[in-house]
Amino acid sequence: MTQPLKAKLVAMLELVYPELDCDFLSEQLLTTMGLEPDQAPPPAHQNNWDESDVVLITYADTVQRADEKPLQTLHRFLGDCLSDSVSSVHILPFFPYSSDDGFSVMDYLAVNESHGNWEDIERIARDYKLMADLVINHMSARSRWFENFRKRIDPGKDYFFEGNPRDDLSAVVRPRTSPLLTPVQTDDGERYVWCTFSEDQVDLNFANPKVLIEFTAIIRHYLERGIIMFRLDAVAFLWKEPGTPCIHLQQTHELIKILRLLIEHHSPDAVVITETNVPNRENLTYFGNANEAHEIYNFSLPPLLINTLVTGDCKHLKTWLMSMPPAQMGTTYLNFIASHDGIGMRPTDGLLTEEEKQRLINTMDSFGGKVSYRRTPDGRDQPYEINIALYDALQGTAESGRDHWQLQRFVCAHTVMLALEGIPAFYIHSLLATENDHERVKHTGRLRSINRSQWQLDELEQKLADPLSHHSKAFRELKRLIAIRRKQPAFHPNATQFTLHLGLQLFGFWRQSMRRDQSIFCIHNISNEVQQVALSDINLIGTDQWQDLISGMTIDDLSGSITLKPYQSVWLSNLDVTV
């Protein structure tokens, strides 16, 4: 018999707040979310996605037009250019903010007036599955809550996590080199607040259940505005205990489960996504037992795939892929190879050697990239991420430098991503093949700005209409590949996947639809040399007809071979399924 919602919630809350009256707290949360104590759960292991799902990641103001709010311009661009290509749109923080391009939120319940308003958000949500950031770990030092913290009044007085400089904080895992504790003058004296990311981003105190109630109300507001995908930003750092690493603590996992329970009972089609830029084994824990995140970002994919393409060697990518467990039904991977942030280096821990990491960093540096650092518990500064536009990251090889295969290498990277188990997510600047924006870095003084350009819509439309522009070539080819992918049952995010062993210059894997009526052999030449693929090595079934979905080439002789040009990919499919 299914456990009633309230009883399940109380059991979860007691693991986080053992000293509190969790029966009363559960009633507060259910009332805040508008739920009944005995409300029926959604179907277990339900996939709220299929092979047609493709995500676009963008800032609200990446595409701009004179005399029009950016959210309206974004909606126009989506409708004109991407309505047949993407099913979901992740609009990065569109709230009033004080720093970090939106991730230092001043008001969770307002839309930044310079971007538009809630009606603009709702219009986009009617046409696409809309993902929004729940910036849950920290809030702006210029927010009303933090001003109230300084004044020692509610709401806000006890909403932020305080530390003591005398505490042993040596084990705390840091993503930055800035001081962890920031002194703040309040109306009752100096206090030290915990700042995982910057002094303008003050960590919230979830040990105070009022903060959990506040975020439950925020989530309900988003759901009522049409947002059904929740990206839990920097959630790994949520719970703090001095003397511990203050990352991945069990209370953090339990809080994610609590939020998922509330969200999916309110809206069964809603999805929780955890953003945890950490080593691969740690990242996988956020699936829980199919009761935590519905989706996790596949953070090891970007550095491993880029390393593969600039070295012409897929050994590490193949080893990693073989180690990845199939996601349970009701969960899946969110695959991406570029984002508004840099290429994370922590997800390569245990996957690349220190020498290989340094070679990748040196190669990206030669292509115009920059490196951001983090402070380790022993006080050393270690590379945290490489800041570079994906198109420029793939302009050559580690051995020979820049070459003429940039566009082909760039398309190959996305062809791999589109075919892998999981849901593909395109950062808008990768879809548009935007280059490094060094001028924006000079203007903002922030390395991440190198991959956060802004386009004027008129200029962008001209670039995309010019058949000789690399922007147009990349955009048209990626849209073509997306259109193919969205029709293949074997590319369902939860369809079977097995790794193929075809040497170091050919990266391959096999996908099979859940009904077992379609197989696709995905083979990618990740080198700058021509490669031969013996068809006998991939065991095509002789009674089926086979065709490359990308080129349209049919396979007539299964004892023969196919030739792949540098960075060429093939998706060999049987013809039982209409393409």
CSV table of N, CA and C in Angstrom, one decimal, residues 274-409:
chain,number,residue,atom,x,y,z
A,274,THR,N,19.7,18.5,-10.9
A,274,THR,CA,20.7,18.9,-10.0
A,274,THR,C,21.9,19.4,-10.8
A,275,GLU,N,22.5,20.5,-10.4
A,275,GLU,CA,23.7,21.1,-11.1
A,275,GLU,C,24.8,20.9,-10.1
A,276,THR,N,25.6,19.9,-10.3
A,276,THR,CA,26.7,19.5,-9.4
A,276,THR,C,28.0,19.3,-10.2
A,277,ASN,N,28.8,20.3,-10.3
A,277,ASN,CA,30.0,20.3,-11.1
A,277,ASN,C,31.1,19.7,-10.2
A,278,VAL,N,31.1,18.4,-10.2
A,278,VAL,CA,32.0,17.6,-9.3
A,278,VAL,C,32.4,16.3,-10.0
A,279,PRO,N,33.4,15.6,-9.4
A,279,PRO,CA,33.8,14.3,-10.0
A,279,PRO,C,32.7,13.4,-10.3
A,280,ASN,N,32.8,12.6,-11.3
A,280,ASN,CA,31.7,11.8,-11.8
A,280,ASN,C,31.0,10.9,-10.8
A,281,ARG,N,31.8,10.2,-10.0
A,281,ARG,CA,31.2,9.3,-9.0
A,281,ARG,C,30.3,10.1,-8.0
A,282,GLU,N,30.8,11.3,-7.6
A,282,GLU,CA,30.0,12.1,-6.7
A,282,GLU,C,28.7,12.6,-7.4
A,283,ASN,N,28.8,12.9,-8.7
A,283,ASN,CA,27.7,13.4,-9.4
A,283,ASN,C,26.6,12.4,-9.5
A,284,LEU,N,26.9,11.2,-9.7
A,284,LEU,CA,25.9,10.1,-9.9
A,284,LEU,C,25.1,9.9,-8.7
A,285,THR,N,25.6,10.3,-7.5
A,285,THR,CA,24.8,10.0,-6.3
A,285,THR,C,23.5,10.8,-6.2
A,286,TYR,N,23.4,11.9,-7.1
A,286,TYR,CA,22.2,12.7,-7.0
A,286,TYR,C,21.0,12.1,-7.7
A,287,PHE,N,21.2,10.9,-8.3
A,287,PHE,CA,20.0,10.2,-8.8
A,287,PHE,C,19.3,9.6,-7.6
A,288,GLY,N,20.0,9.4,-6.5
A,288,GLY,CA,19.4,8.7,-5.4
A,288,GLY,C,19.0,7.3,-5.8
A,289,ASN,N,17.9,6.8,-5.3
A,289,ASN,CA,17.3,5.6,-5.8
A,289,ASN,C,16.0,5.9,-6.6
A,290,ALA,N,16.3,6.7,-7.7
A,290,ALA,CA,15.2,7.3,-8.5
A,290,ALA,C,14.2,8.1,-7.7
A,291,ASN,N,14.7,8.7,-6.6
A,291,ASN,CA,13.8,9.5,-5.8
A,291,ASN,C,14.4,10.8,-5.4
A,292,GLU,N,15.5,11.2,-6.2
A,292,GLU,CA,16.1,12.5,-5.9
A,292,GLU,C,16.0,13.3,-7.2
A,293,ALA,N,17.1,13.5,-7.9
A,293,ALA,CA,17.0,14.3,-9.2
A,293,ALA,C,16.4,13.4,-10.3
A,294,HIS,N,15.5,14.0,-11.1
A,294,HIS,CA,15.0,13.3,-12.3
A,294,HIS,C,16.2,13.2,-13.3
A,295,GLU,N,16.9,14.3,-13.4
A,295,GLU,CA,18.0,14.5,-14.3
A,295,GLU,C,19.3,15.0,-13.6
A,296,ILE,N,20.4,14.5,-14.1
A,296,ILE,CA,21.7,15.1,-13.6
A,296,ILE,C,22.5,15.6,-14.8
A,297,TYR,N,23.2,16.7,-14.6
A,297,TYR,CA,24.1,17.2,-15.7
A,297,TYR,C,25.2,16.2,-15.8
A,298,ASN,N,25.5,15.9,-17.1
A,298,ASN,CA,26.6,14.9,-17.3
A,298,ASN,C,27.9,15.7,-17.4
A,299,PHE,N,28.5,16.1,-16.3
A,299,PHE,CA,29.5,17.1,-16.2
A,299,PHE,C,30.9,16.5,-16.8
A,300,SER,N,31.1,15.3,-16.8
A,300,SER,CA,32.3,14.7,-17.3
A,300,SER,C,32.4,14.7,-18.8
A,301,LEU,N,31.2,14.8,-19.5
A,301,LEU,CA,31.2,14.7,-20.9
A,301,LEU,C,32.0,15.9,-21.6
A,302,PRO,N,31.7,17.2,-21.2
A,302,PRO,CA,32.4,18.3,-22.0
A,302,PRO,C,33.9,18.2,-22.0
A,303,PRO,N,34.6,18.0,-20.8
A,303,PRO,CA,36.1,18.0,-20.9
A,303,PRO,C,36.6,16.7,-21.6
A,304,LEU,N,35.9,15.6,-21.4
A,304,LEU,CA,36.4,14.3,-22.0
A,304,LEU,C,36.2,14.4,-23.5
A,305,LEU,N,35.1,14.9,-24.0
A,305,LEU,CA,34.8,14.9,-25.4
A,305,LEU,C,35.8,15.9,-26.1
A,306,ILE,N,36.0,17.1,-25.5
A,306,ILE,CA,36.9,18.0,-26.1
A,306,ILE,C,38.3,17.5,-26.1
A,307,ASN,N,38.7,16.8,-25.0
A,307,ASN,CA,40.0,16.2,-24.9
A,307,ASN,C,40.2,15.2,-26.0
A,308,THR,N,39.1,14.4,-26.2
A,308,THR,CA,39.2,13.3,-27.3
A,308,THR,C,39.4,13.9,-28.6
A,309,LEU,N,38.7,15.0,-28.9
A,309,LEU,CA,38.8,15.6,-30.3
A,309,LEU,C,40.0,16.4,-30.5
A,310,VAL,N,40.7,16.9,-29.5
A,310,VAL,CA,41.9,17.6,-29.7
A,310,VAL,C,43.1,16.7,-29.6
A,311,THR,N,43.0,15.5,-29.1
A,311,THR,CA,44.1,14.6,-29.1
A,311,THR,C,43.9,13.5,-30.1
A,312,GLY,N,42.7,13.3,-30.7
A,312,GLY,CA,42.5,12.2,-31.7
A,312,GLY,C,42.6,10.9,-31.0
A,313,ASP,N,42.3,10.8,-29.7
A,313,ASP,CA,42.4,9.5,-29.0
A,313,ASP,C,41.1,9.4,-28.1
A,314,CYS,N,40.3,8.4,-28.2
A,314,CYS,CA,39.1,8.3,-27.5
A,314,CYS,C,39.2,7.3,-26.3
A,315,LYS,N,40.4,7.0,-25.9
A,315,LYS,CA,40.6,6.0,-24.8
A,315,LYS,C,39.8,6.4,-23.6
A,316,HIS,N,40.0,7.6,-23.1
A,316,HIS,CA,39.4,8.0,-21.8
A,316,HIS,C,37.9,8.2,-22.0
A,317,LEU,N,37.4,8.7,-23.1
A,317,LEU,CA,36.0,8.9,-23.3
A,317,LEU,C,35.3,7.5,-23.3
A,318,LYS,N,35.9,6.5,-24.0
A,318,LYS,CA,35.4,5.2,-24.1
A,318,LYS,C,35.4,4.5,-22.7
A,319,THR,N,36.4,4.6,-22.0
A,319,THR,CA,36.5,4.0,-20.6
A,319,THR,C,35.4,4.6,-19.7
A,320,TRP,N,35.2,5.9,-19.8
A,320,TRP,CA,34.2,6.6,-19.0
A,320,TRP,C,32.8,6.1,-19.4
A,321,LEU,N,32.6,6.0,-20.7
A,321,LEU,CA,31.2,5.6,-21.2
A,321,LEU,C,30.9,4.2,-20.7
A,322,MET,N,31.9,3.3,-20.7
A,322,MET,CA,31.7,2.0,-20.2
A,322,MET,C,31.3,1.9,-18.7
A,323,SER,N,31.8,2.9,-18.0
A,323,SER,CA,31.6,2.9,-16.5
A,323,SER,C,30.3,3.5,-16.1
A,324,MET,N,29.6,4.2,-17.1
A,324,MET,CA,28.4,4.9,-16.7
A,324,MET,C,27.2,4.0,-16.6
A,325,PRO,N,26.5,4.0,-15.4
A,325,PRO,CA,25.4,3.0,-15.3
A,325,PRO,C,24.2,3.5,-16.1
A,326,PRO,N,23.4,2.6,-16.6
A,326,PRO,CA,22.1,3.1,-17.3
A,326,PRO,C,21.3,3.8,-16.2
A,327,ALA,N,20.7,4.9,-16.6
A,327,ALA,CA,19.8,5.6,-15.7
A,327,ALA,C,18.5,4.8,-15.5
A,328,GLN,N,18.0,4.7,-14.3
A,328,GLN,CA,16.7,4.0,-14.1
A,328,GLN,C,15.6,4.7,-14.8
A,329,MET,N,14.5,4.0,-15.1
A,329,MET,CA,13.4,4.7,-15.6
A,329,MET,C,12.9,5.8,-14.7
A,330,GLY,N,12.5,6.9,-15.2
A,330,GLY,CA,12.1,8.0,-14.4
A,330,GLY,C,13.3,8.9,-14.1
A,331,THR,N,14.5,8.5,-14.5
A,331,THR,CA,15.7,9.4,-14.4
A,331,THR,C,16.5,9.3,-15.7
A,332,THR,N,17.3,10.4,-16.0
A,332,THR,CA,18.1,10.4,-17.2
A,332,THR,C,19.2,11.4,-17.0
A,333,TYR,N,20.2,11.3,-18.0
A,333,TYR,CA,21.3,12.2,-18.0
A,333,TYR,C,20.9,13.5,-18.8
A,334,LEU,N,21.4,14.6,-18.4
A,334,LEU,CA,21.3,15.8,-19.3
A,334,LEU,C,22.7,16.0,-19.9
A,335,ASN,N,22.8,15.8,-21.2
A,335,ASN,CA,24.1,15.8,-21.9
A,335,ASN,C,24.3,17.2,-22.4
A,336,PHE,N,25.5,17.7,-22.2
A,336,PHE,CA,25.8,19.1,-22.7
A,336,PHE,C,27.3,19.1,-23.0
A,337,ILE,N,27.8,19.9,-23.9
A,337,ILE,CA,29.2,20.0,-24.1
A,337,ILE,C,29.7,21.5,-24.0
A,338,ALA,N,28.7,22.4,-23.7
A,338,ALA,CA,29.1,23.8,-23.4
A,338,ALA,C,28.0,24.4,-22.6
A,339,SER,N,28.3,25.4,-21.8
A,339,SER,CA,27.3,26.1,-21.0
A,339,SER,C,27.7,27.5,-20.8
A,340,HIS,N,26.9,28.3,-20.0
A,340,HIS,CA,27.3,29.6,-19.7
A,340,HIS,C,28.5,29.7,-18.8
A,341,ASP,N,28.9,28.6,-18.1
A,341,ASP,CA,30.1,28.5,-17.4
A,341,ASP,C,31.2,27.9,-18.2
A,342,GLY,N,32.3,27.6,-17.6
A,342,GLY,CA,33.4,27.1,-18.4
A,342,GLY,C,33.4,25.6,-18.5
A,343,ILE,N,34.5,25.0,-19.0
A,343,ILE,CA,34.6,23.5,-19.1
A,343,ILE,C,35.2,23.1,-17.7
A,344,GLY,N,34.4,22.4,-16.9
A,344,GLY,CA,34.8,22.0,-15.6
A,344,GLY,C,35.9,21.0,-15.6
A,345,MET,N,36.9,21.3,-14.7
A,345,MET,CA,38.0,20.3,-14.6
A,345,MET,C,37.9,19.3,-13.5
A,346,ARG,N,37.1,19.7,-12.5
A,346,ARG,CA,36.9,18.7,-11.4
A,346,ARG,C,36.3,17.4,-11.9
A,347,PRO,N,35.3,17.5,-12.8
A,347,PRO,CA,34.7,16.2,-13.3
A,347,PRO,C,35.7,15.3,-14.1
A,348,THR,N,37.0,15.8,-14.3
A,348,THR,CA,38.0,14.9,-14.9
A,348,THR,C,38.8,14.2,-13.9
A,349,ASP,N,38.6,14.5,-12.6
A,349,ASP,CA,39.4,13.8,-11.5
A,349,ASP,C,39.1,12.3,-11.6
A,350,GLY,N,40.2,11.6,-11.6
A,350,GLY,CA,40.1,10.1,-11.7
A,350,GLY,C,39.9,9.6,-13.2
A,351,LEU,N,39.8,10.5,-14.1
A,351,LEU,CA,39.5,10.2,-15.5
A,351,LEU,C,40.7,10.6,-16.4
A,352,LEU,N,41.3,11.7,-16.1
A,352,LEU,CA,42.5,12.2,-16.8
A,352,LEU,C,43.6,12.3,-15.8
A,353,THR,N,44.9,12.0,-16.3
A,353,THR,CA,46.0,12.2,-15.4
A,353,THR,C,46.3,13.7,-15.3
A,354,GLU,N,47.1,14.1,-14.3
A,354,GLU,CA,47.4,15.5,-14.1
A,354,GLU,C,48.2,16.0,-15.4
A,355,GLU,N,49.0,15.2,-16.0
A,355,GLU,CA,49.7,15.6,-17.2
A,355,GLU,C,48.7,15.8,-18.3
A,356,GLU,N,47.7,15.0,-18.4
A,356,GLU,CA,46.7,15.1,-19.5
A,356,GLU,C,45.8,16.4,-19.3
A,357,LYS,N,45.5,16.6,-18.0
A,357,LYS,CA,44.7,17.8,-17.7
A,357,LYS,C,45.5,19.1,-18.1
A,358,GLN,N,46.8,19.1,-17.8
A,358,GLN,CA,47.6,20.3,-18.1
A,358,GLN,C,47.8,20.4,-19.6
A,359,ARG,N,47.9,19.3,-20.3
A,359,ARG,CA,48.0,19.4,-21.8
A,359,ARG,C,46.7,20.0,-22.4
A,360,LEU,N,45.6,19.6,-21.8
A,360,LEU,CA,44.3,20.1,-22.3
A,360,LEU,C,44.2,21.6,-22.0
A,361,ILE,N,44.7,22.0,-20.8
A,361,ILE,CA,44.7,23.4,-20.4
A,361,ILE,C,45.6,24.2,-21.4
A,362,ASN,N,46.7,23.7,-21.6
A,362,ASN,CA,47.7,24.4,-22.5
A,362,ASN,C,47.1,24.5,-23.9
A,363,THR,N,46.4,23.5,-24.4
A,363,THR,CA,45.8,23.6,-25.8
A,363,THR,C,44.7,24.6,-25.8
A,364,MET,N,43.9,24.6,-24.8
A,364,MET,CA,42.8,25.6,-24.8
A,364,MET,C,43.4,27.1,-24.6
A,365,ASP,N,44.5,27.2,-23.9
A,365,ASP,CA,45.2,28.5,-23.8
A,365,ASP,C,45.7,29.0,-25.2
A,366,SER,N,46.2,28.0,-25.9
A,366,SER,CA,46.7,28.4,-27.3
A,366,SER,C,45.6,28.8,-28.2
A,367,PHE,N,44.3,28.4,-27.9
A,367,PHE,CA,43.2,28.7,-28.7
A,367,PHE,C,42.4,29.9,-28.1
A,368,GLY,N,43.0,30.6,-27.2
A,368,GLY,CA,42.4,31.8,-26.7
A,368,GLY,C,41.6,31.7,-25.4
A,369,GLY,N,41.7,30.5,-24.8
A,369,GLY,CA,41.0,30.2,-23.5
A,369,GLY,C,41.7,30.8,-22.3
A,370,LYS,N,41.0,30.8,-21.2
A,370,LYS,CA,41.5,31.2,-19.9
A,370,LYS,C,41.2,30.2,-18.9
A,371,VAL,N,41.8,30.2,-17.7
A,371,VAL,CA,41.6,29.3,-16.7
A,371,VAL,C,41.2,29.9,-15.4
A,372,SER,N,40.1,29.4,-14.7
A,372,SER,CA,39.7,29.9,-13.4
A,372,SER,C,40.2,28.8,-12.4
A,373,TYR,N,40.4,29.3,-11.2
A,373,TYR,CA,41.0,28.4,-10.1
A,373,TYR,C,40.1,28.3,-8.9
A,374,ARG,N,40.3,27.2,-8.2
A,374,ARG,CA,39.6,27.0,-6.9
A,374,ARG,C,40.7,26.8,-5.8
A,375,ARG,N,40.3,27.0,-4.6
A,375,ARG,CA,41.2,26.8,-3.4
A,375,ARG,C,41.0,25.4,-2.8
A,376,THR,N,42.0,24.6,-2.7
A,376,THR,CA,41.9,23.2,-2.1
A,376,THR,C,42.0,23.4,-0.6
A,377,PRO,N,41.6,22.3,0.1
A,377,PRO,CA,41.6,22.4,1.6
A,377,PRO,C,43.1,22.6,2.1
A,378,ASP,N,44.1,22.2,1.4
A,378,ASP,CA,45.5,22.5,1.9
A,378,ASP,C,46.0,23.8,1.4
A,379,GLY,N,45.1,24.6,0.8
A,379,GLY,CA,45.6,26.0,0.5
A,379,GLY,C,46.1,26.2,-0.9
A,380,ARG,N,46.2,25.2,-1.7
A,380,ARG,CA,46.7,25.3,-3.1
A,380,ARG,C,45.6,25.7,-4.0
A,381,ASP,N,46.0,26.4,-5.1
A,381,ASP,CA,45.0,26.8,-6.1
A,381,ASP,C,45.1,25.8,-7.3
A,382,GLN,N,44.0,25.2,-7.6
A,382,GLN,CA,43.9,24.2,-8.6
A,382,GLN,C,43.0,24.7,-9.8
A,383,PRO,N,43.3,24.3,-11.0
A,383,PRO,CA,42.4,24.6,-12.1
A,383,PRO,C,41.0,24.1,-11.8
A,384,TYR,N,40.0,25.0,-11.9
A,384,TYR,CA,38.6,24.7,-11.7
A,384,TYR,C,37.8,24.6,-13.0
A,385,GLU,N,38.0,25.5,-13.9
A,385,GLU,CA,37.4,25.4,-15.2
A,385,GLU,C,38.2,26.2,-16.3
A,386,ILE,N,38.0,25.8,-17.5
A,386,ILE,CA,38.6,26.4,-18.6
A,386,ILE,C,37.5,27.3,-19.3
A,387,ASN,N,37.7,28.6,-19.4
A,387,ASN,CA,36.8,29.5,-20.0
A,387,ASN,C,37.1,29.7,-21.5
A,388,ILE,N,36.2,29.3,-22.4
A,388,ILE,CA,36.4,29.3,-23.8
A,388,ILE,C,35.1,29.0,-24.5
A,389,ALA,N,34.9,29.6,-25.7
A,389,ALA,CA,33.8,29.3,-26.5
A,389,ALA,C,34.0,27.9,-27.1
A,390,LEU,N,33.0,27.1,-27.2
A,390,LEU,CA,33.2,25.7,-27.7
A,390,LEU,C,33.7,25.7,-29.2
A,391,TYR,N,33.2,26.6,-30.0
A,391,TYR,CA,33.7,26.7,-31.4
A,391,TYR,C,35.2,26.9,-31.5
A,392,ASP,N,35.7,27.8,-30.6
A,392,ASP,CA,37.1,28.0,-30.7
A,392,ASP,C,37.9,27.0,-29.9
A,393,ALA,N,37.3,26.3,-29.0
A,393,ALA,CA,38.0,25.2,-28.3
A,393,ALA,C,38.3,24.0,-29.2
A,394,LEU,N,37.6,24.0,-30.4
A,394,LEU,CA,37.8,22.8,-31.3
A,394,LEU,C,38.4,23.3,-32.6
A,395,GLN,N,39.2,24.4,-32.6
A,395,GLN,CA,39.8,24.9,-33.8
A,395,GLN,C,41.0,24.2,-34.3
A,396,GLY,N,41.5,23.2,-33.5
A,396,GLY,CA,42.7,22.5,-33.9
A,396,GLY,C,43.0,21.3,-33.0
A,397,THR,N,44.2,20.9,-33.0
A,397,THR,CA,44.6,19.7,-32.2
A,397,THR,C,45.7,20.1,-31.2
A,398,ALA,N,45.9,19.3,-30.2
A,398,ALA,CA,46.9,19.5,-29.2
A,398,ALA,C,48.3,19.4,-29.8
A,399,GLU,N,48.4,18.5,-30.8
A,399,GLU,CA,49.7,18.3,-31.4
A,399,GLU,C,50.1,19.3,-32.5
A,400,SER,N,49.1,19.7,-33.3
A,400,SER,CA,49.5,20.5,-34.5
A,400,SER,C,48.9,21.9,-34.4
A,401,GLY,N,48.1,22.2,-33.4
A,401,GLY,CA,47.5,23.6,-33.3
A,401,GLY,C,46.4,23.8,-34.3
A,402,ARG,N,46.1,25.0,-34.7
A,402,ARG,CA,45.0,25.3,-35.5
A,402,ARG,C,45.1,24.7,-36.9
A,403,ASP,N,43.9,24.3,-37.4
A,403,ASP,CA,43.9,23.6,-38.7
A,403,ASP,C,42.6,24.0,-39.4
A,404,HIS,N,42.3,23.3,-40.5
A,404,HIS,CA,41.1,23.7,-41.3
A,404,HIS,C,39.9,22.8,-41.0
A,405,TRP,N,40.0,22.0,-39.9
A,405,TRP,CA,38.9,21.0,-39.6
A,405,TRP,C,38.0,21.6,-38.5
A,406,GLN,N,38.0,22.8,-38.2
A,406,GLN,CA,37.3,23.4,-37.0
A,406,GLN,C,35.8,23.1,-37.1
A,407,LEU,N,35.2,23.4,-38.2
A,407,LEU,CA,33.7,23.2,-38.3
A,407,LEU,C,33.4,21.7,-38.2
A,408,GLN,N,34.1,20.9,-38.9
A,408,GLN,CA,33.9,19.4,-38.9
A,408,GLN,C,34.0,18.9,-37.5
A,409,ARG,N,35.1,19.3,-36.8
A,409,ARG,CA,35.3,18.8,-35.4
A,409,ARG,C,34.2,19.3,-34.5
